[in-house]
PDB file of C-alpha atoms in Angstrom:
ATOM      1  CA  MET A   1      69.074-116.456   6.953  1.00  0.00           C
ATOM      2  CA  ALA A   2      66.860-117.024   4.073  1.00  0.00           C
ATOM      3  CA  LEU A   3      68.157-116.383   0.559  1.00  0.00           C
ATOM      4  CA  TRP A   4      65.644-113.573   0.064  1.00  0.00           C
ATOM      5  CA  ASP A   5      66.924-111.837   3.260  1.00  0.00           C
ATOM      6  CA  ARG A   6      70.450-112.130   2.161  1.00  0.00           C
ATOM      7  CA  ILE A   7      69.747-110.689  -1.208  1.00  0.00           C
ATOM      8  CA  LYS A   8      67.817-107.948   0.239  1.00  0.00           C
ATOM      9  CA  ASP A   9      70.542-107.141   2.878  1.00  0.00           C
ATOM     10  CA  SER A  10      73.241-107.396   0.181  1.00  0.00           C
ATOM     11  CA  ALA A  11      71.302-104.830  -2.084  1.00  0.00           C
ATOM     12  CA  GLN A  12      70.824-102.389   1.019  1.00  0.00           C
ATOM     13  CA  THR A  13      74.525-102.649   1.877  1.00  0.00           C
ATOM     14  CA  MET A  14      75.471-101.906  -1.749  1.00  0.00           C
ATOM     15  CA  GLN A  15      73.104 -98.879  -1.796  1.00  0.00           C
ATOM     16  CA  THR A  16      74.595 -97.578   1.453  1.00  0.00           C
ATOM     17  CA  GLN A  17      78.133 -97.793  -0.014  1.00  0.00           C
ATOM     18  CA  LEU A  18      77.046 -96.121  -3.166  1.00  0.00           C
ATOM     19  CA  VAL A  19      75.529 -93.120  -1.364  1.00  0.00           C
ATOM     20  CA  ALA A  20      78.864 -92.945   0.732  1.00  0.00           C
ATOM     21  CA  LYS A  21      80.625 -92.368  -2.634  1.00  0.00           C
ATOM     22  CA  LYS A  22      78.099 -90.010  -4.165  1.00  0.00           C
ATOM     23  CA  ASN A  23      80.493 -87.205  -4.721  1.00  0.00           C
ATOM     24  CA  ASP A  24      83.029 -89.321  -6.583  1.00  0.00           C
ATOM     25  CA  LEU A  25      80.397 -90.608  -9.006  1.00  0.00           C
ATOM     26  CA  LYS A  26      79.666 -87.659 -11.320  1.00  0.00           C
ATOM     27  CA  SER A  27      81.427 -88.523 -14.508  1.00  0.00           C
ATOM     28  CA  GLY A  28      79.808 -89.215 -17.897  1.00  0.00           C
ATOM     29  CA  ALA A  29      81.516 -92.565 -17.957  1.00  0.00           C
ATOM     30  CA  PHE A  30      79.879 -93.614 -14.643  1.00  0.00           C
ATOM     31  CA  ARG A  31      76.586 -92.259 -15.863  1.00  0.00           C
ATOM     32  CA  ASP A  32      76.788 -94.236 -19.086  1.00  0.00           C
ATOM     33  CA  ALA A  33      78.247 -97.399 -17.598  1.00  0.00           C
ATOM     34  CA  SER A  34      75.596 -97.410 -14.691  1.00  0.00           C
ATOM     35  CA  MET A  35      72.618 -97.264 -17.303  1.00  0.00           C
ATOM     36  CA  ALA A  36      74.418 -99.849 -19.482  1.00  0.00           C
ATOM     37  CA  MET A  37      74.657-102.125 -16.419  1.00  0.00           C
ATOM     38  CA  CYS A  38      70.984-101.512 -15.706  1.00  0.00           C
ATOM     39  CA  ALA A  39      70.046-102.540 -19.261  1.00  0.00           C
ATOM     40  CA  LEU A  40      72.302-105.625 -19.140  1.00  0.00           C
ATOM     41  CA  VAL A  41      70.799-106.952 -15.889  1.00  0.00           C
ATOM     42  CA  ALA A  42      67.139-106.100 -17.049  1.00  0.00           C
ATOM     43  CA  ALA A  43      67.752-108.097 -20.285  1.00  0.00           C
ATOM     44  CA  ALA A  44      69.995-110.881 -18.646  1.00  0.00           C
ATOM     45  CA  ASP A  45      67.500-113.519 -19.612  1.00  0.00           C
ATOM     46  CA  GLY A  46      67.220-112.251 -23.147  1.00  0.00           C
ATOM     47  CA  THR A  47      63.917-110.439 -22.653  1.00  0.00           C
ATOM     48  CA  VAL A  48      62.876-107.234 -20.856  1.00  0.00           C
ATOM     49  CA  ASP A  49      59.476-107.075 -19.335  1.00  0.00           C
ATOM     50  CA  ALA A  50      57.526-104.129 -17.970  1.00  0.00           C
ATOM     51  CA  SER A  51      58.398-105.000 -14.312  1.00  0.00           C
ATOM     52  CA  GLU A  52      62.187-104.888 -15.227  1.00  0.00           C
ATOM     53  CA  ARG A  53      61.594-101.448 -16.862  1.00  0.00           C
ATOM     54  CA  ARG A  54      59.664-100.109 -13.786  1.00  0.00           C
ATOM     55  CA  ARG A  55      62.446-101.322 -11.457  1.00  0.00           C
ATOM     56  CA  VAL A  56      65.085 -99.296 -13.389  1.00  0.00           C
ATOM     57  CA  ALA A  57      62.770 -96.233 -13.682  1.00  0.00           C
ATOM     58  CA  GLN A  58      62.324 -96.483  -9.977  1.00  0.00           C
ATOM     59  CA  LEU A  59      65.938 -96.645  -9.446  1.00  0.00           C
ATOM     60  CA  ILE A  60      66.668 -93.685 -11.606  1.00  0.00           C
ATOM     61  CA  ALA A  61      63.893 -91.683  -9.770  1.00  0.00           C
ATOM     62  CA  THR A  62      64.885 -92.609  -6.207  1.00  0.00           C
ATOM     63  CA  ASN A  63      68.615 -93.488  -6.231  1.00  0.00           C
ATOM     64  CA  GLU A  64      70.440 -90.741  -4.389  1.00  0.00           C
ATOM     65  CA  VAL A  65      73.769 -91.376  -6.496  1.00  0.00           C
ATOM     66  CA  LEU A  66      71.914 -91.257  -9.744  1.00  0.00           C
ATOM     67  CA  ARG A  67      70.362 -87.951  -8.841  1.00  0.00           C
ATOM     68  CA  ASN A  68      73.744 -86.492  -9.909  1.00  0.00           C
ATOM     69  CA  PHE A  69      72.355 -86.733 -13.450  1.00  0.00           C
ATOM     70  CA  PRO A  70      69.053 -85.676 -15.023  1.00  0.00           C
ATOM     71  CA  ALA A  71      66.399 -88.406 -14.711  1.00  0.00           C
ATOM     72  CA  ASP A  72      65.292 -88.014 -18.323  1.00  0.00           C
ATOM     73  CA  ASP A  73      68.861 -88.219 -19.671  1.00  0.00           C
ATOM     74  CA  LEU A  74      69.325 -91.481 -17.686  1.00  0.00           C
ATOM     75  CA  GLN A  75      66.121 -92.959 -18.956  1.00  0.00           C
ATOM     76  CA  ARG A  76      66.966 -92.058 -22.548  1.00  0.00           C
ATOM     77  CA  ARG A  77      70.451 -93.720 -22.244  1.00  0.00           C
ATOM     78  CA  PHE A  78      68.865 -96.826 -20.542  1.00  0.00           C
ATOM     79  CA  ASP A  79      66.319 -97.076 -23.343  1.00  0.00           C
ATOM     80  CA  GLY A  80      68.939 -96.743 -25.900  1.00  0.00           C
ATOM     81  CA  TYR A  81      71.055 -99.625 -24.528  1.00  0.00           C
ATOM     82  CA  LEU A  82      67.783-101.752 -24.188  1.00  0.00           C
ATOM     83  CA  ASP A  83      67.119-100.948 -27.928  1.00  0.00           C
ATOM     84  CA  LYS A  84      70.708-102.257 -28.810  1.00  0.00           C
ATOM     85  CA  LEU A  85      69.880-105.478 -26.843  1.00  0.00           C
ATOM     86  CA  ALA A  86      66.431-105.940 -28.297  1.00  0.00           C
ATOM     87  CA  ALA A  87      67.720-105.471 -32.050  1.00  0.00           C
ATOM     88  CA  ASP A  88      70.281-108.242 -31.733  1.00  0.00           C
ATOM     89  CA  PHE A  89      70.851-109.530 -28.216  1.00  0.00           C
ATOM     90  CA  ASP A  90      74.358-111.009 -28.711  1.00  0.00           C
ATOM     91  CA  PHE A  91      75.750-108.116 -30.727  1.00  0.00           C
ATOM     92  CA  GLY A  92      74.072-105.588 -28.628  1.00  0.00           C
ATOM     93  CA  ARG A  93      75.396-107.284 -25.423  1.00  0.00           C
ATOM     94  CA  VAL A  94      79.012-106.881 -26.757  1.00  0.00           C
ATOM     95  CA  ALA A  95      78.334-103.178 -27.642  1.00  0.00           C
ATOM     96  CA  VAL A  96      76.785-102.409 -24.189  1.00  0.00           C
ATOM     97  CA  LEU A  97      79.502-104.375 -22.367  1.00  0.00           C
ATOM     98  CA  GLN A  98      81.952-102.173 -24.191  1.00  0.00           C
ATOM     99  CA  GLU A  99      80.291 -99.025 -22.714  1.00  0.00           C
ATOM    100  CA  VAL A 100      80.585-100.448 -19.231  1.00  0.00           C
ATOM    101  CA  GLY A 101      84.185-101.116 -19.923  1.00  0.00           C
ATOM    102  CA  LYS A 102      84.903 -97.483 -20.554  1.00  0.00           C
ATOM    103  CA  VAL A 103      84.763 -96.782 -16.620  1.00  0.00           C
ATOM    104  CA  LYS A 104      88.452 -96.614 -15.615  1.00  0.00           C
ATOM    105  CA  LYS A 105      88.365 -95.321 -11.971  1.00  0.00           C
ATOM    106  CA  PRO A 106      88.221 -98.102  -9.605  1.00  0.00           C
ATOM    107  CA  VAL A 107      85.558 -96.337  -7.406  1.00  0.00           C
ATOM    108  CA  GLU A 108      83.203 -95.981 -10.472  1.00  0.00           C
ATOM    109  CA  ALA A 109      83.923 -99.595 -11.672  1.00  0.00           C
ATOM    110  CA  ARG A 110      82.989-100.979  -8.289  1.00  0.00           C
ATOM    111  CA  ALA A 111      79.813 -98.612  -8.074  1.00  0.00           C
ATOM    112  CA  VAL A 112      78.691 -99.912 -11.424  1.00  0.00           C
ATOM    113  CA  VAL A 113      78.902-103.394 -10.240  1.00  0.00           C
ATOM    114  CA  GLN A 114      77.086-102.499  -7.187  1.00  0.00           C
ATOM    115  CA  ILE A 115      74.311-100.870  -9.180  1.00  0.00           C
ATOM    116  CA  GLY A 116      74.083-104.124 -11.122  1.00  0.00           C
ATOM    117  CA  ILE A 117      73.497-106.018  -7.840  1.00  0.00           C
ATOM    118  CA  VAL A 118      71.072-103.438  -6.574  1.00  0.00           C
ATOM    119  CA  ILE A 119      68.919-103.876  -9.721  1.00  0.00           C
ATOM    120  CA  GLY A 120      69.341-107.653  -9.937  1.00  0.00           C
ATOM    121  CA  GLY A 121      68.198-107.935  -6.266  1.00  0.00           C
ATOM    122  CA  ALA A 122      65.389-105.344  -6.452  1.00  0.00           C
ATOM    123  CA  ASP A 123      62.765-108.042  -7.051  1.00  0.00           C
ATOM    124  CA  GLY A 124      64.155-110.305  -4.374  1.00  0.00           C
ATOM    125  CA  ASP A 125      65.504-112.851  -6.863  1.00  0.00           C
ATOM    126  CA  PHE A 126      69.029-112.264  -7.973  1.00  0.00           C
ATOM    127  CA  ASP A 127      68.869-115.192 -10.185  1.00  0.00           C
ATOM    128  CA  ALA A 128      71.737-117.263 -11.687  1.00  0.00           C
ATOM    129  CA  THR A 129      71.559-115.574 -15.105  1.00  0.00           C
ATOM    130  CA  GLU A 130      71.787-111.992 -13.461  1.00  0.00           C
ATOM    131  CA  ARG A 131      74.546-113.073 -11.260  1.00  0.00           C
ATOM    132  CA  ALA A 132      76.458-114.490 -14.169  1.00  0.00           C
ATOM    133  CA  LEU A 133      76.034-111.276 -16.112  1.00  0.00           C
ATOM    134  CA  VAL A 134      77.399-109.227 -13.183  1.00  0.00           C
ATOM    135  CA  ARG A 135      80.251-111.581 -12.840  1.00  0.00           C
ATOM    136  CA  GLU A 136      81.067-110.973 -16.472  1.00  0.00           C
ATOM    137  CA  VAL A 137      80.957-107.273 -15.927  1.00  0.00           C
ATOM    138  CA  CYS A 138      83.496-107.808 -13.011  1.00  0.00           C
ATOM    139  CA  PHE A 139      85.824-109.606 -15.388  1.00  0.00           C
ATOM    140  CA  ALA A 140      85.407-106.788 -18.001  1.00  0.00           C
ATOM    141  CA  LEU A 141      86.264-104.257 -15.391  1.00  0.00           C
ATOM    142  CA  GLY A 142      89.169-106.199 -13.776  1.00  0.00           C
ATOM    143  CA  ILE A 143      87.484-106.718 -10.591  1.00  0.00           C
ATOM    144  CA  ALA A 144      87.416-110.067  -8.788  1.00  0.00           C
ATOM    145  CA  PRO A 145      83.751-111.354  -8.638  1.00  0.00           C
ATOM    146  CA  ALA A 146      84.605-112.632  -5.205  1.00  0.00           C
ATOM    147  CA  GLU A 147      84.790-109.158  -3.937  1.00  0.00           C
ATOM    148  CA  PHE A 148      81.102-108.970  -4.366  1.00  0.00           C
ATOM    149  CA  ASP A 149      80.344-112.697  -3.286  1.00  0.00           C
ATOM    150  CA  LEU A 150      79.635-113.522  -6.841  1.00  0.00           C
TER     151      LEU A 150
END
């Protein structure tokens, strides 16, 4: 199976798993951590281009799990995290990772990682930088990256 097909299948599997847990993913900590994860993945290479912003906006608008929250609130939070990363990437990264680390429930922590994989694979290229960042988030949340084939 080609790499693109594996990435696409993995992202679809993650999305299916997220939808199955929708009712467990309504906390403010999950909301904030998921948008922080989106910002981290979007800025993984140190920049955020318009296509990455569109991918996250599309996820916010169409993701069944994220419909637990008002779309404008999610967009505002995502933009705020991106602003932190743009102002000073290294310092912002630490602050945004701390936001992700506030998720304490295992189901929410795994869902945040899954959202990172869905966003990273949305363009068909879950590149090494994005994978490394999602691995780093796994470590911050106390989750073995191997659980997600990272």
